[in-house]
CSV table of C-alpha atoms in Angstrom, one decimal:
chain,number,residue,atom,x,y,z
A,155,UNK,CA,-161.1,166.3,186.7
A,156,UNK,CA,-157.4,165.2,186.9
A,157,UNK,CA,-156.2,163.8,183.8
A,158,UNK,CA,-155.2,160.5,185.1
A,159,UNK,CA,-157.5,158.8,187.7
A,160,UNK,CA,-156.7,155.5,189.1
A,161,UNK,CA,-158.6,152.9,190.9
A,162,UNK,CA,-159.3,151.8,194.0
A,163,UNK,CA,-157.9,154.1,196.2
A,164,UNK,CA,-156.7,152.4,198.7
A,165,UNK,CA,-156.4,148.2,198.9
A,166,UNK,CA,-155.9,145.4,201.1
A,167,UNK,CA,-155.0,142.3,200.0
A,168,UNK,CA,-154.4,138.7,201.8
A,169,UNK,CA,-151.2,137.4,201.2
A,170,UNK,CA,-151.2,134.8,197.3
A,171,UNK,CA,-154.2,136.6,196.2
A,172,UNK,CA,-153.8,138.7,192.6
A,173,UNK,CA,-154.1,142.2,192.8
A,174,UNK,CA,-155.1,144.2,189.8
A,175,UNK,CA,-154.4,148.2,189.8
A,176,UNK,CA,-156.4,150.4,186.9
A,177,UNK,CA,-155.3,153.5,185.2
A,178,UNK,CA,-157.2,155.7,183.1
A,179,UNK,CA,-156.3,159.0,181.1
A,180,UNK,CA,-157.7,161.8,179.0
A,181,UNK,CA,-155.4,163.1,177.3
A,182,UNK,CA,-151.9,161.7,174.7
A,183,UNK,CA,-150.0,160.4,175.7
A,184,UNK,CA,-146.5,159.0,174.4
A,185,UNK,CA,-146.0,156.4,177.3
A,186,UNK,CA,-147.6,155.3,180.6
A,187,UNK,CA,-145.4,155.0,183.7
A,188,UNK,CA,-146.2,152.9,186.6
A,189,UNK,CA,-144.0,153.6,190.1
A,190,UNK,CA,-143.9,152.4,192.9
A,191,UNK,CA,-143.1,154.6,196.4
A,192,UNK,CA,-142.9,152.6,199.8
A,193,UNK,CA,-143.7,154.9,202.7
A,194,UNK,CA,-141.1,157.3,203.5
A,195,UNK,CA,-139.1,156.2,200.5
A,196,UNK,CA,-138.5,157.3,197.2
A,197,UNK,CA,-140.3,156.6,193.6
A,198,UNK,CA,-138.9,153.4,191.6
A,199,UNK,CA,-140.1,153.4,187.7
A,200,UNK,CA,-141.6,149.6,187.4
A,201,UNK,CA,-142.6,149.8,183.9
A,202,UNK,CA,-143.0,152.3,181.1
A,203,UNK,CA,-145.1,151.0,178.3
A,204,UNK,CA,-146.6,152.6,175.0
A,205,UNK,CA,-148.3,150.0,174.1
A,206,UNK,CA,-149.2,146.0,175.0
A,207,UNK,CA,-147.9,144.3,177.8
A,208,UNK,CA,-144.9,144.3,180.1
A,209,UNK,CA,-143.6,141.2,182.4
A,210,UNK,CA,-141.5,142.0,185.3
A,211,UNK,CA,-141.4,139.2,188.5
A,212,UNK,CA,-144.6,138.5,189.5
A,213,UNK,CA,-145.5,142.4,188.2
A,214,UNK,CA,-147.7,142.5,184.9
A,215,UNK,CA,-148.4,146.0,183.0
A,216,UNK,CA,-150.8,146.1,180.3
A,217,UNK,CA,-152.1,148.8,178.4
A,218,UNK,CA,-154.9,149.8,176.2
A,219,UNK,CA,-154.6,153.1,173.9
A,220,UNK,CA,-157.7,153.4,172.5
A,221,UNK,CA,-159.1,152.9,175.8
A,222,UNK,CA,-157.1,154.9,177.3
A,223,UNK,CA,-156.8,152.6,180.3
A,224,UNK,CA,-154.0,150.8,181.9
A,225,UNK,CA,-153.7,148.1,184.6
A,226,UNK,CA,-151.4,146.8,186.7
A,227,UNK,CA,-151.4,143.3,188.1
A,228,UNK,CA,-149.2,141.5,191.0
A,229,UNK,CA,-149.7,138.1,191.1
A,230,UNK,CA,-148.7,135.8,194.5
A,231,UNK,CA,-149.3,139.1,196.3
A,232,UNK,CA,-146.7,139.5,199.4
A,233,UNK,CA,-146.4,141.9,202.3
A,234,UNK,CA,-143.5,143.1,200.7
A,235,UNK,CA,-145.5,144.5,197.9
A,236,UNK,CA,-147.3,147.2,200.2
A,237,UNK,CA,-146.5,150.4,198.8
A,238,UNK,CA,-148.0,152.7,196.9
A,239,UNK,CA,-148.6,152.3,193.4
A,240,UNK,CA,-148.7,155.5,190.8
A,241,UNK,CA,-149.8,155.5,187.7
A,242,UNK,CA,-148.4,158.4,185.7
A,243,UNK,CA,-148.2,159.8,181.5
A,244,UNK,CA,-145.9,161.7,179.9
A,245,UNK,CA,-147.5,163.6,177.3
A,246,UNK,CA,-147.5,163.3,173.5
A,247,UNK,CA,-147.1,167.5,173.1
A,248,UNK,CA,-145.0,169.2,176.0
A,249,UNK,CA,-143.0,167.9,178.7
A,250,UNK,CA,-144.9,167.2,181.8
A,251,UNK,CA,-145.6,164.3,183.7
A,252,UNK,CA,-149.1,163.8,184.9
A,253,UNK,CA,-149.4,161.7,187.7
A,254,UNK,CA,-152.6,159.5,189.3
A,255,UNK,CA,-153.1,159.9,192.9
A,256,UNK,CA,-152.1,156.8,193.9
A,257,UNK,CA,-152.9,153.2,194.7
A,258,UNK,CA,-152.2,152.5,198.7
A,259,UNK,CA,-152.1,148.7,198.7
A,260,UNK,CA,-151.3,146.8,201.9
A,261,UNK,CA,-150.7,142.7,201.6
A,262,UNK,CA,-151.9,140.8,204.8
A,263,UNK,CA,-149.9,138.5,205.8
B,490,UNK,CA,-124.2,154.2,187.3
B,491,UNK,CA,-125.9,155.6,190.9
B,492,UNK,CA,-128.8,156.4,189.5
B,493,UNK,CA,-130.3,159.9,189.9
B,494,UNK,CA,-128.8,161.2,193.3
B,495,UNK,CA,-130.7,163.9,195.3
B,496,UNK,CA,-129.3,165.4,198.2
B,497,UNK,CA,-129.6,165.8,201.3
B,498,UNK,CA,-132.7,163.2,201.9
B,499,UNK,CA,-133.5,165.6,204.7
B,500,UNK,CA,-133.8,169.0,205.3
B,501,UNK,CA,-135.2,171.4,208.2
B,502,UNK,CA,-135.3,175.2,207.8
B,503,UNK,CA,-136.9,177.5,210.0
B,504,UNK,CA,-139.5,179.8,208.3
B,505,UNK,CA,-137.7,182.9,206.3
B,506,UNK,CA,-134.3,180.9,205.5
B,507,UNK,CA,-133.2,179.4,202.5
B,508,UNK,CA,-133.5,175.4,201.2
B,509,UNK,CA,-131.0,174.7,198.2
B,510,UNK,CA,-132.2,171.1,197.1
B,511,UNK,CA,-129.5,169.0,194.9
B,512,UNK,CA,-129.7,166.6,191.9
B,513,UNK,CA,-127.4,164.7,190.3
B,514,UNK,CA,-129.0,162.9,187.2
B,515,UNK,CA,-127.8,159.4,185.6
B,516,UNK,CA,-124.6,159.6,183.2
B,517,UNK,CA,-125.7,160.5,180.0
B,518,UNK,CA,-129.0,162.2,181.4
B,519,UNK,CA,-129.3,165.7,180.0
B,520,UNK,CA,-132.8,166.5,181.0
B,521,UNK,CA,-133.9,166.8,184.5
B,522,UNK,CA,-137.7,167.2,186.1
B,523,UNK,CA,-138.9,168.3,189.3
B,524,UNK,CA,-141.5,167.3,191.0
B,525,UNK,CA,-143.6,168.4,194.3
B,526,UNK,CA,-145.3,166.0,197.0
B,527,UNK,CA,-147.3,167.9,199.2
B,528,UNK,CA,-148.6,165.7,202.4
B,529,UNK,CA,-151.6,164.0,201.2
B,530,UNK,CA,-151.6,164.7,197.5
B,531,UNK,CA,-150.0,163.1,194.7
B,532,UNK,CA,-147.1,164.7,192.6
B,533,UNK,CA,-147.4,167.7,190.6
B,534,UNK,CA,-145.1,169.1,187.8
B,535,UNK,CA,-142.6,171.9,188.8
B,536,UNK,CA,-140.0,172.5,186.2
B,537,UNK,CA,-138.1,171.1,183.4
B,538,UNK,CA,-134.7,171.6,182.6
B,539,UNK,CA,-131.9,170.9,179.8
B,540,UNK,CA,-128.1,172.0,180.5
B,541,UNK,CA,-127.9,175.5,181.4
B,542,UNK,CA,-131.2,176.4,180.2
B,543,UNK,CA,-134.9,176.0,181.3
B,544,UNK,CA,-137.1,174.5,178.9
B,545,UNK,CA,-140.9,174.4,181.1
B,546,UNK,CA,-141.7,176.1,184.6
B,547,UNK,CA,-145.5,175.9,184.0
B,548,UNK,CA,-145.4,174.2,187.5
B,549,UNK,CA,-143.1,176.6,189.5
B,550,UNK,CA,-144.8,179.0,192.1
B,551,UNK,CA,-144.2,182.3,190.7
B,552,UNK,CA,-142.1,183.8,193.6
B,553,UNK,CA,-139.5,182.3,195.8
B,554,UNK,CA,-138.7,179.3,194.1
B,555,UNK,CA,-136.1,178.8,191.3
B,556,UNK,CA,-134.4,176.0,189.8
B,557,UNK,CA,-131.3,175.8,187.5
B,558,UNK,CA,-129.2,173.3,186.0
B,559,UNK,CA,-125.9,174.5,185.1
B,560,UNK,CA,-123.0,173.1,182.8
B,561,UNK,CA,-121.1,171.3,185.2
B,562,UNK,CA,-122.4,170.0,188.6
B,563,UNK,CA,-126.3,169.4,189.6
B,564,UNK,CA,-129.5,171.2,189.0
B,565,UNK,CA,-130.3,172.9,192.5
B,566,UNK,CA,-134.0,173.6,193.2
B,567,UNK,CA,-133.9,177.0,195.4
B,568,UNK,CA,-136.5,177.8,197.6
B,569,UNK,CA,-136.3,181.1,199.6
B,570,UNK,CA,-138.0,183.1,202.1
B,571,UNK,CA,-139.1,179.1,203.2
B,572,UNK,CA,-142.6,178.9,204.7
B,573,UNK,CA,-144.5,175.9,206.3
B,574,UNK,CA,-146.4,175.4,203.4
B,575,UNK,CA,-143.2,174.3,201.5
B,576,UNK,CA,-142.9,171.3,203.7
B,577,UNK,CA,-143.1,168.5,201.3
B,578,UNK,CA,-141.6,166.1,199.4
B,579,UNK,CA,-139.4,166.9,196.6
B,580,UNK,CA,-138.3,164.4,194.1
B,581,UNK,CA,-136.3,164.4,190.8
B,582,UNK,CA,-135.8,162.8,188.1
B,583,UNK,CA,-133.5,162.8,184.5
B,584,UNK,CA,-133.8,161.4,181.0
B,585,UNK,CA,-131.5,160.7,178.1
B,586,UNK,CA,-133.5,162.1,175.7
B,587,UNK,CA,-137.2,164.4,176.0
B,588,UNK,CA,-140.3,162.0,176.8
B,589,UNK,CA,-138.6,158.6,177.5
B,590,UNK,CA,-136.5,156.7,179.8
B,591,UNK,CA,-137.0,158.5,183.2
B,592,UNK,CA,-135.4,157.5,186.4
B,593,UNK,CA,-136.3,159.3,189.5
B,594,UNK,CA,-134.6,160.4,192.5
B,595,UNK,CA,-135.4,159.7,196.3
B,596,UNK,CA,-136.6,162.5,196.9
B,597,UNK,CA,-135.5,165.6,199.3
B,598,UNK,CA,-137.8,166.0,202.3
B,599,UNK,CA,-138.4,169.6,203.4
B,600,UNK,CA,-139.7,170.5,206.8
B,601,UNK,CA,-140.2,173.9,207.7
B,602,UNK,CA,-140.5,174.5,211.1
């Protein structure tokens, strides 16, 4: 079982409609990371959050630690957004990264 | 500030020769990460490194591959004896300080042909 699992695996979206990503972990964490990587391109950090909720644009992060769960929402989805969407943790004890599989999402026009 | 800089974004080496890999982390960044794409599969852990010394390799194959991260100039990932299972995507990224503020690279592209 990988430590971080995401949800759904792979999404398509119409163009306006509001997306929402999930995240969940096993193990603690001192902050949750979501990226972003457009095919063939690197990895851009969108948020890092420890706790509560982060606005960026029409991104929103939230994050639940006794849950252990995270989501990530895009509102007024746009083809621009297609990318994929990471979810990864940087652990509370050593200095790894553990990172989700990925989100594939592709916005219709 | 350029971010984290990885160079080159693309590299080819024939099976048996060497791949150096390059990054530059942020100003001020003293700690740099590695990290593996293989086609298909999400990023794993390789290494972790401070200036001149290397703090985790829990994620580093045990032969052939090496990283350092010396007092002046970039960390250099070094891969020798390349084979095709190498081919993948290889990114970096830096911190000021252990467990916060990452940024990461665009990534090196090995193909081994």
């Amino acid at each position: 079982k990988n430590e971080v699992e995401q949800s759904p695996q792979n999404l398509t979206a119409q163009e306006g409609e509001f997306i929402t990503i999930n995240c969940s972990y096993s193990v603690g964490i001192s902050a949750l990371h979501w990226l972003q990587q457009h095919p063939g391109g690197g990895i851009v950090s969108l948020f890092m959050l420890s706790s509560g909720k982060k606005k960026h644009g029409r991104l929103i992060a939230t994050i639940n630690i006794q849950e252990k769960h995270s989501s990530l929402h895009i509102t007024a989805s746009h083809p621009r957004d297609s990318a994929v969407y990471i979810c990864a943790v940087s652990r509370d004890t050593g200095n790894q990264f553990y990172f989700g599989t990925g989100t594939s999402l592709t916005v219709i026009p | 500030n350029a971010g984290v800089m990885q160079n080159p974004r693309h590299l080819v080496r024939r099976r048996g020769q060497e791949a150096r890999l390059r990054c530059s982390p942020m100003k001020g960044h003293s700690h740099v990460y590695w990290y593996r794409q293989l086609p298909e599969e999400g990023l794993k852990f390789m290494v972790y490194l401070q200036k001149e010394n290397i703090i985790d390799e829990s994620g580093m194959p045990k032969e052939r591959f090496s990283a350092e991260f010396p007092k002046e100039g970039p960390s250099i990932l070094r891969i020798q004896q390349v084979v095709r299972g190498d081919s993948a995507a290889y990114f970096c990224a830096s911190s000021p300080t252990q467990g916060y503020g990452y940024t990461f690279g665009s990534g090196t592209r090995l193909t081994v042909v």
